[in-house]
mmCIF file of C-alpha atoms (C1' of nucleotides) in Angstrom:
data_model
loop_
_atom_site.group_PDB
_atom_site.id
_atom_site.type_symbol
_atom_site.label_atom_id
_atom_site.label_comp_id
_atom_site.label_asym_id
_atom_site.label_seq_id
_atom_site.Cartn_x
_atom_site.Cartn_y
_atom_site.Cartn_z
ATOM 1 C CA UNK A 30 28.943 -18.872 -35.624
ATOM 2 C CA UNK A 31 28.028 -15.231 -35.200
ATOM 3 C CA UNK A 32 26.573 -14.319 -31.809
ATOM 4 C CA UNK A 33 25.326 -10.804 -31.074
ATOM 5 C CA UNK A 34 23.971 -8.956 -28.047
ATOM 6 C CA UNK A 35 21.617 -5.990 -28.428
ATOM 7 C CA UNK A 36 19.737 -3.952 -25.816
ATOM 8 C CA UNK A 37 16.754 -2.991 -27.972
ATOM 9 C CA UNK A 38 14.956 -0.738 -25.417
ATOM 10 C CA UNK A 39 11.453 -2.012 -26.118
ATOM 11 C CA UNK A 40 10.397 -4.620 -28.664
ATOM 12 C CA UNK A 41 7.296 -2.715 -29.776
ATOM 13 C CA UNK A 42 9.240 0.425 -30.587
ATOM 14 C CA UNK A 43 12.191 -1.450 -32.108
ATOM 15 C CA UNK A 44 10.538 -4.156 -34.230
ATOM 16 C CA UNK A 45 11.360 -2.513 -37.571
ATOM 17 C CA UNK A 46 14.926 -1.441 -36.708
ATOM 18 C CA UNK A 47 15.638 -4.864 -35.180
ATOM 19 C CA UNK A 48 14.236 -6.688 -38.218
ATOM 20 C CA UNK A 49 16.291 -4.562 -40.608
ATOM 21 C CA UNK A 50 19.441 -5.236 -38.579
ATOM 22 C CA UNK A 51 18.788 -9.016 -38.399
ATOM 23 C CA UNK A 52 18.421 -9.159 -42.181
ATOM 24 C CA UNK A 53 21.573 -7.088 -42.708
ATOM 25 C CA UNK A 54 23.876 -8.524 -40.012
ATOM 26 C CA UNK A 55 22.466 -12.074 -40.118
ATOM 27 C CA UNK A 56 23.618 -13.231 -36.671
ATOM 28 C CA UNK A 57 23.128 -16.927 -35.935
ATOM 29 C CA UNK A 58 22.186 -16.012 -32.379
ATOM 30 C CA UNK A 59 20.892 -12.660 -31.079
ATOM 31 C CA UNK A 60 20.676 -12.036 -27.329
ATOM 32 C CA UNK A 61 18.167 -9.265 -26.646
ATOM 33 C CA UNK A 62 17.741 -7.129 -23.534
ATOM 34 C CA UNK A 63 15.020 -4.750 -22.379
ATOM 35 C CA UNK A 64 12.310 -6.342 -24.479
ATOM 36 C CA UNK A 65 9.856 -4.580 -22.086
ATOM 37 C CA UNK A 66 7.262 -7.207 -22.895
ATOM 38 C CA UNK A 67 5.601 -10.255 -21.423
ATOM 39 C CA UNK A 68 6.340 -13.606 -23.051
ATOM 40 C CA UNK A 69 2.765 -13.647 -24.416
ATOM 41 C CA UNK A 70 3.176 -10.282 -26.154
ATOM 42 C CA UNK A 71 6.649 -10.962 -27.558
ATOM 43 C CA UNK A 72 6.291 -11.329 -31.353
ATOM 44 C CA UNK A 73 7.812 -14.817 -31.543
ATOM 45 C CA UNK A 74 5.998 -15.733 -34.775
ATOM 46 C CA UNK A 75 7.538 -12.716 -36.494
ATOM 47 C CA UNK A 76 11.060 -13.911 -35.709
ATOM 48 C CA UNK A 77 10.215 -17.514 -36.537
ATOM 49 C CA UNK A 78 9.248 -16.169 -39.955
ATOM 50 C CA UNK A 79 12.804 -14.822 -40.233
ATOM 51 C CA UNK A 80 14.250 -18.259 -39.488
ATOM 52 C CA UNK A 81 14.875 -17.963 -35.750
ATOM 53 C CA UNK A 82 13.865 -20.118 -32.821
ATOM 54 C CA UNK A 83 12.691 -17.912 -29.966
ATOM 55 C CA UNK A 84 13.113 -18.163 -26.200
ATOM 56 C CA UNK A 85 11.829 -15.231 -24.133
ATOM 57 C CA UNK A 86 11.921 -14.371 -20.456
ATOM 58 C CA UNK A 87 9.909 -11.207 -20.055
ATOM 59 C CA UNK A 88 7.744 -9.217 -17.682
ATOM 60 C CA UNK A 89 5.306 -6.337 -18.001
ATOM 61 C CA UNK A 90 6.727 -2.890 -18.879
ATOM 62 C CA UNK A 91 10.355 -3.287 -17.824
ATOM 63 C CA UNK A 92 13.449 -5.446 -18.222
ATOM 64 C CA UNK A 93 13.049 -8.750 -20.090
ATOM 65 C CA UNK A 94 15.528 -10.795 -22.118
ATOM 66 C CA UNK A 95 15.233 -13.112 -25.110
ATOM 67 C CA UNK A 96 17.276 -15.336 -27.396
ATOM 68 C CA UNK A 97 16.762 -15.564 -31.153
ATOM 69 C CA UNK A 98 18.671 -18.535 -32.559
ATOM 70 C CA UNK A 99 18.900 -20.121 -35.974
ATOM 71 C CA UNK A 100 20.213 -23.368 -34.460
ATOM 72 C CA UNK A 101 17.771 -25.170 -32.176
ATOM 73 C CA UNK A 102 18.119 -24.410 -28.486
ATOM 74 C CA UNK A 103 18.330 -27.024 -25.755
ATOM 75 C CA UNK A 104 18.214 -26.854 -21.939
ATOM 76 C CA UNK A 105 16.722 -23.340 -21.827
ATOM 77 C CA UNK A 106 16.882 -21.820 -18.340
ATOM 78 C CA UNK A 107 15.248 -18.580 -17.240
ATOM 79 C CA UNK A 108 16.284 -16.457 -14.263
ATOM 80 C CA UNK A 109 19.638 -16.035 -12.556
ATOM 81 C CA UNK A 110 20.021 -18.625 -9.770
ATOM 82 C CA UNK A 111 20.584 -17.598 -6.179
ATOM 83 C CA UNK A 112 17.453 -15.675 -5.153
ATOM 84 C CA UNK A 113 14.034 -17.269 -5.475
ATOM 85 C CA UNK A 114 12.397 -13.973 -4.472
ATOM 86 C CA UNK A 115 13.925 -12.023 -7.403
ATOM 87 C CA UNK A 116 11.102 -11.367 -9.882
ATOM 88 C CA UNK A 117 13.040 -9.207 -12.355
ATOM 89 C CA UNK A 118 13.525 -10.865 -15.766
ATOM 90 C CA UNK A 119 17.235 -10.355 -16.458
ATOM 91 C CA UNK A 120 18.801 -13.716 -17.332
ATOM 92 C CA UNK A 121 18.266 -16.483 -19.899
ATOM 93 C CA UNK A 122 20.537 -19.261 -21.124
ATOM 94 C CA UNK A 123 20.472 -22.076 -23.652
ATOM 95 C CA UNK A 124 22.747 -24.499 -25.474
ATOM 96 C CA UNK A 125 23.196 -24.427 -29.236
ATOM 97 C CA UNK A 126 25.034 -26.971 -31.347
ATOM 98 C CA UNK A 127 27.875 -25.816 -33.599
ATOM 99 C CA UNK A 128 29.532 -27.892 -36.317
ATOM 100 C CA UNK A 129 32.301 -28.775 -33.854
ATOM 101 C CA UNK A 130 30.298 -29.069 -30.653
ATOM 102 C CA UNK A 131 27.987 -27.349 -28.187
ATOM 103 C CA UNK A 132 28.093 -23.747 -27.007
ATOM 104 C CA UNK A 133 26.371 -22.538 -23.846
ATOM 105 C CA UNK A 134 24.945 -19.047 -24.352
ATOM 106 C CA UNK A 135 23.830 -16.750 -21.526
ATOM 107 C CA UNK A 136 22.044 -13.436 -22.096
ATOM 108 C CA UNK A 137 21.905 -10.893 -19.272
ATOM 109 C CA UNK A 138 20.539 -7.482 -18.393
ATOM 110 C CA UNK A 139 22.440 -6.397 -15.297
ATOM 111 C CA UNK A 140 20.644 -3.929 -12.979
ATOM 112 C CA UNK A 141 21.368 -0.250 -13.616
ATOM 113 C CA UNK A 142 21.755 0.497 -9.887
ATOM 114 C CA UNK A 143 21.051 4.219 -9.767
ATOM 115 C CA UNK A 144 20.802 6.187 -7.603
ATOM 116 C CA UNK A 145 23.883 5.609 -5.450
ATOM 117 C CA UNK A 146 23.657 4.881 -2.606
ATOM 118 C CA UNK A 147 20.320 3.130 -2.206
ATOM 119 C CA UNK A 148 18.379 -0.117 -2.502
ATOM 120 C CA UNK A 149 18.773 -0.241 -6.285
ATOM 121 C CA UNK A 150 22.553 -0.085 -5.978
ATOM 122 C CA UNK A 151 22.462 -2.772 -3.274
ATOM 123 C CA UNK A 152 20.367 -4.935 -5.617
ATOM 124 C CA UNK A 153 22.903 -4.408 -8.424
ATOM 125 C CA UNK A 154 25.822 -5.562 -6.272
ATOM 126 C CA UNK A 155 23.867 -8.542 -4.906
ATOM 127 C CA UNK A 156 22.936 -9.514 -8.479
ATOM 128 C CA UNK A 157 26.608 -9.324 -9.467
ATOM 129 C CA UNK A 158 27.477 -11.683 -6.607
ATOM 130 C CA UNK A 159 24.977 -14.177 -7.996
ATOM 131 C CA UNK A 160 26.407 -13.655 -11.491
ATOM 132 C CA UNK A 161 29.865 -14.422 -10.110
ATOM 133 C CA UNK A 162 28.598 -17.752 -8.764
ATOM 134 C CA UNK A 163 26.938 -18.736 -12.049
ATOM 135 C CA UNK A 164 30.085 -17.663 -13.930
ATOM 136 C CA UNK A 165 32.193 -19.903 -11.718
ATOM 137 C CA UNK A 166 29.945 -22.852 -12.562
ATOM 138 C CA UNK A 167 30.264 -22.141 -16.285
ATOM 139 C CA UNK A 168 34.070 -22.129 -16.008
ATOM 140 C CA UNK A 169 34.056 -25.360 -14.023
ATOM 141 C CA UNK A 170 32.402 -27.077 -16.996
ATOM 142 C CA UNK A 171 35.593 -26.361 -19.008
ATOM 143 C CA UNK A 172 33.564 -25.975 -22.191
ATOM 144 C CA UNK A 173 32.805 -23.220 -24.703
ATOM 145 C CA UNK A 174 30.387 -20.750 -23.128
ATOM 146 C CA UNK A 175 29.700 -17.028 -23.122
ATOM 147 C CA UNK A 176 27.829 -14.457 -21.055
ATOM 148 C CA UNK A 177 26.744 -11.464 -23.124
ATOM 149 C CA UNK A 178 24.494 -8.506 -22.593
ATOM 150 C CA UNK A 179 24.036 -5.091 -21.048
ATOM 151 C CA UNK A 180 26.304 -5.238 -17.984
ATOM 152 C CA UNK A 181 25.585 -1.625 -16.981
ATOM 153 C CA UNK A 182 29.251 -1.362 -15.969
ATOM 154 C CA UNK A 183 31.854 0.992 -17.457
ATOM 155 C CA UNK A 184 34.905 -1.186 -16.714
ATOM 156 C CA UNK A 185 37.559 1.535 -16.877
ATOM 157 C CA UNK A 186 37.777 5.283 -17.456
ATOM 158 C CA UNK A 187 38.935 4.616 -21.019
ATOM 159 C CA UNK A 188 35.524 3.042 -21.684
ATOM 160 C CA UNK A 189 33.849 6.458 -21.442
ATOM 161 C CA UNK A 190 34.379 9.505 -23.610
ATOM 162 C CA UNK A 191 33.793 11.732 -20.553
ATOM 163 C CA UNK A 192 34.634 9.643 -17.491
ATOM 164 C CA UNK A 193 34.216 12.645 -15.178
ATOM 165 C CA UNK A 194 30.517 12.793 -16.127
ATOM 166 C CA UNK A 195 29.997 9.299 -14.664
ATOM 167 C CA UNK A 196 31.853 9.519 -11.339
ATOM 168 C CA UNK A 197 28.621 9.628 -9.285
ATOM 169 C CA UNK A 198 26.833 7.049 -11.450
ATOM 170 C CA UNK A 199 26.263 3.415 -10.480
ATOM 171 C CA UNK A 200 27.803 2.301 -13.810
ATOM 172 C CA UNK A 201 31.255 3.589 -12.821
ATOM 173 C CA UNK A 202 31.337 3.097 -9.035
ATOM 174 C CA UNK A 203 34.482 1.393 -7.688
ATOM 175 C CA UNK A 204 32.231 -1.360 -6.247
ATOM 176 C CA UNK A 205 30.606 -1.981 -9.666
ATOM 177 C CA UNK A 206 33.995 -2.094 -11.367
ATOM 178 C CA UNK A 207 35.473 -4.377 -8.721
ATOM 179 C CA UNK A 208 32.555 -6.804 -9.035
ATOM 180 C CA UNK A 209 32.975 -6.847 -12.819
ATOM 181 C CA UNK A 210 36.741 -7.437 -12.520
ATOM 182 C CA UNK A 211 36.154 -10.188 -9.973
ATOM 183 C CA UNK A 212 34.050 -12.040 -12.562
ATOM 184 C CA UNK A 213 36.444 -11.313 -15.437
ATOM 185 C CA UNK A 214 39.419 -12.435 -13.351
ATOM 186 C CA UNK A 215 37.907 -15.869 -12.833
ATOM 187 C CA UNK A 216 39.254 -16.476 -16.331
ATOM 188 C CA UNK A 217 36.922 -14.830 -18.849
ATOM 189 C CA UNK A 218 37.979 -12.901 -21.934
ATOM 190 C CA UNK A 219 36.363 -9.522 -22.663
ATOM 191 C CA UNK A 220 35.926 -10.200 -26.392
ATOM 192 C CA UNK A 221 35.671 -6.594 -27.560
ATOM 193 C CA UNK A 222 38.842 -5.574 -25.723
ATOM 194 C CA UNK A 223 40.625 -8.655 -27.108
ATOM 195 C CA UNK A 224 39.811 -7.540 -30.661
ATOM 196 C CA UNK A 225 39.953 -3.753 -30.240
ATOM 197 C CA UNK A 226 42.442 -2.615 -27.583
ATOM 198 C CA UNK A 227 42.102 1.055 -28.521
ATOM 199 C CA UNK A 228 40.086 3.274 -26.203
ATOM 200 C CA UNK A 229 37.278 4.940 -28.126
ATOM 201 C CA UNK A 230 34.903 1.999 -28.536
ATOM 202 C CA UNK A 231 31.393 2.627 -27.221
ATOM 203 C CA UNK A 232 28.106 0.720 -27.205
ATOM 204 C CA UNK A 233 25.693 3.237 -25.638
ATOM 205 C CA UNK A 234 24.916 6.890 -26.216
ATOM 206 C CA UNK A 235 22.243 8.584 -24.100
ATOM 207 C CA UNK A 236 19.223 10.037 -25.888
ATOM 208 C CA UNK A 237 19.799 13.278 -23.988
ATOM 209 C CA UNK A 238 22.068 16.241 -24.508
ATOM 210 C CA UNK A 239 23.168 15.307 -28.009
ATOM 211 C CA UNK A 240 25.311 12.437 -26.725
ATOM 212 C CA UNK A 241 25.388 10.669 -30.101
ATOM 213 C CA UNK A 242 26.224 13.752 -32.149
ATOM 214 C CA UNK A 243 29.059 14.584 -29.755
ATOM 215 C CA UNK A 244 30.142 10.917 -29.471
ATOM 216 C CA UNK A 245 29.675 11.036 -25.709
ATOM 217 C CA UNK A 246 29.444 7.256 -25.486
ATOM 218 C CA UNK A 247 30.227 4.562 -22.968
ATOM 219 C CA UNK A 248 31.120 0.853 -23.330
ATOM 220 C CA UNK A 249 28.705 -1.136 -21.174
ATOM 221 C CA UNK A 250 27.585 -4.022 -23.429
ATOM 222 C CA UNK A 251 30.073 -6.853 -23.091
ATOM 223 C CA UNK A 252 30.700 -10.399 -24.310
ATOM 224 C CA UNK A 253 32.616 -12.546 -21.813
ATOM 225 C CA UNK A 254 34.064 -15.813 -23.113
ATOM 226 C CA UNK A 255 35.260 -18.888 -21.227
ATOM 227 C CA UNK A 256 38.801 -19.961 -22.230
ATOM 228 C CA UNK A 257 37.355 -22.731 -24.410
ATOM 229 C CA UNK A 258 35.223 -20.160 -26.260
ATOM 230 C CA UNK A 259 38.017 -17.562 -26.409
ATOM 231 C CA UNK A 260 40.175 -20.144 -28.173
ATOM 232 C CA UNK A 261 37.580 -20.090 -30.987
ATOM 233 C CA UNK A 262 37.277 -16.288 -31.278
ATOM 234 C CA UNK A 263 38.021 -15.125 -34.824
ATOM 235 C CA UNK A 264 36.411 -11.671 -34.991
ATOM 236 C CA UNK A 265 34.204 -9.200 -33.180
ATOM 237 C CA UNK A 266 32.598 -5.851 -33.817
ATOM 238 C CA UNK A 267 30.181 -3.114 -32.808
ATOM 239 C CA UNK A 268 27.460 -2.039 -35.241
ATOM 240 C CA UNK A 269 27.628 1.586 -34.190
ATOM 241 C CA UNK A 270 25.996 2.923 -37.366
ATOM 242 C CA UNK A 271 22.602 1.789 -36.039
ATOM 243 C CA UNK A 272 22.717 4.579 -33.455
ATOM 244 C CA UNK A 273 22.398 7.104 -36.280
ATOM 245 C CA UNK A 274 19.539 5.262 -38.006
ATOM 246 C CA UNK A 275 15.753 5.589 -37.794
ATOM 247 C CA UNK A 276 14.202 5.183 -34.332
ATOM 248 C CA UNK A 277 17.423 3.864 -32.802
ATOM 249 C CA UNK A 278 17.851 2.164 -29.454
ATOM 250 C CA UNK A 279 20.269 3.980 -27.151
ATOM 251 C CA UNK A 280 22.463 0.834 -27.361
ATOM 252 C CA UNK A 281 23.973 -0.770 -30.489
ATOM 253 C CA UNK A 282 24.698 -4.460 -31.231
ATOM 254 C CA UNK A 283 27.971 -6.067 -30.189
ATOM 255 C CA UNK A 284 28.905 -9.322 -31.919
ATOM 256 C CA UNK A 285 31.527 -12.059 -31.922
ATOM 257 C CA UNK A 286 32.417 -14.676 -34.489
ATOM 258 C CA UNK A 287 33.392 -18.073 -33.038
ATOM 259 C CA UNK A 288 34.836 -20.939 -35.061
ATOM 260 C CA UNK A 289 32.594 -23.526 -33.502
ATOM 261 C "C1'" DA B 9 16.004 23.413 -21.006
ATOM 262 C "C1'" DT B 10 16.540 18.821 -15.161
ATOM 263 C "C1'" DG B 11 17.983 19.021 -22.744
ATOM 264 C "C1'" DT B 12 15.108 12.134 -24.490
ATOM 265 C "C1'" DC B 13 13.019 7.924 -24.938
ATOM 266 C "C1'" DG B 14 9.643 3.726 -24.003
ATOM 267 C "C1'" DT B 15 5.905 1.782 -21.410
ATOM 268 C "C1'" DA B 16 1.489 1.860 -18.948
ATOM 269 C "C1'" DA B 17 -2.640 3.813 -17.245
ATOM 270 C "C1'" DC B 18 -7.583 6.543 -13.080
ATOM 271 C "C1'" DG B 19 -4.732 8.358 -20.803
ATOM 272 C "C1'" DT B 20 -5.077 14.114 -24.675
ATOM 273 C "C1'" DT B 21 -0.945 13.872 -19.288
ATOM 274 C "C1'" DT B 22 1.649 11.950 -15.673
ATOM 275 C "C1'" DA B 23 4.796 8.617 -13.502
ATOM 276 C "C1'" DC B 24 8.538 5.709 -13.639
ATOM 277 C "C1'" DG B 25 12.851 3.640 -15.221
ATOM 278 C "C1'" DA B 26 16.769 4.311 -17.781
#
DNA sequence: ATGTCGTAACGTTTACGA
């Protein structure tokens, strides 16, 4: 089963590029972030026409996540537990059935957190605490599961082409990195690093300052696997060519292949 | 060039978030 995560930066602006990629890459499941759309305005019928079931968790203008899945989805849950007052649409999960059993799939859009310091950075760290708690629950189930999406965390200096350019940014703060490690160290596998240990692997290039042409990228889109899912990992990749295509998102898809 | 996008609205331009 091929599962991909893709921060599309607006469904309206990305409908054509996303459709072309779905038809080319043919993921069984696509986790989307920054749909920037309400559930009502998300073009579900369009994706159903491409053979996908659709589950969206959106809001007006900003944020928003969705799952496109060829297999039927069960037990769909929207919103990260732990704060009833949080109205930002950043988390969705569902269970899909593989040939050998179920897989729990979580899609996330972690808060950016800039500027540092400030309330947005505080919100990021609080959100990561809640993510830690949900991650712990997933591990306790001792079953195949993954959490994939735009983590807005550069885990290590080697995950940036120019780490010195990010020292004041929320994505590279020691607190952001520690919170990410704390989740990883519960027992998750960073799938991309498991497949590609070499340094220069990026998933995001800013629209500004010719970042793409100069390959000034960062690795912030991650797929974290429980041990039971990591045991099934056969391949993974980053579709970086999309960044050079027509009307690209500033992120590119990251995918894993699981024998499940 | 504080360098670019996407979204929304008191819209032909500005504000915000990234």
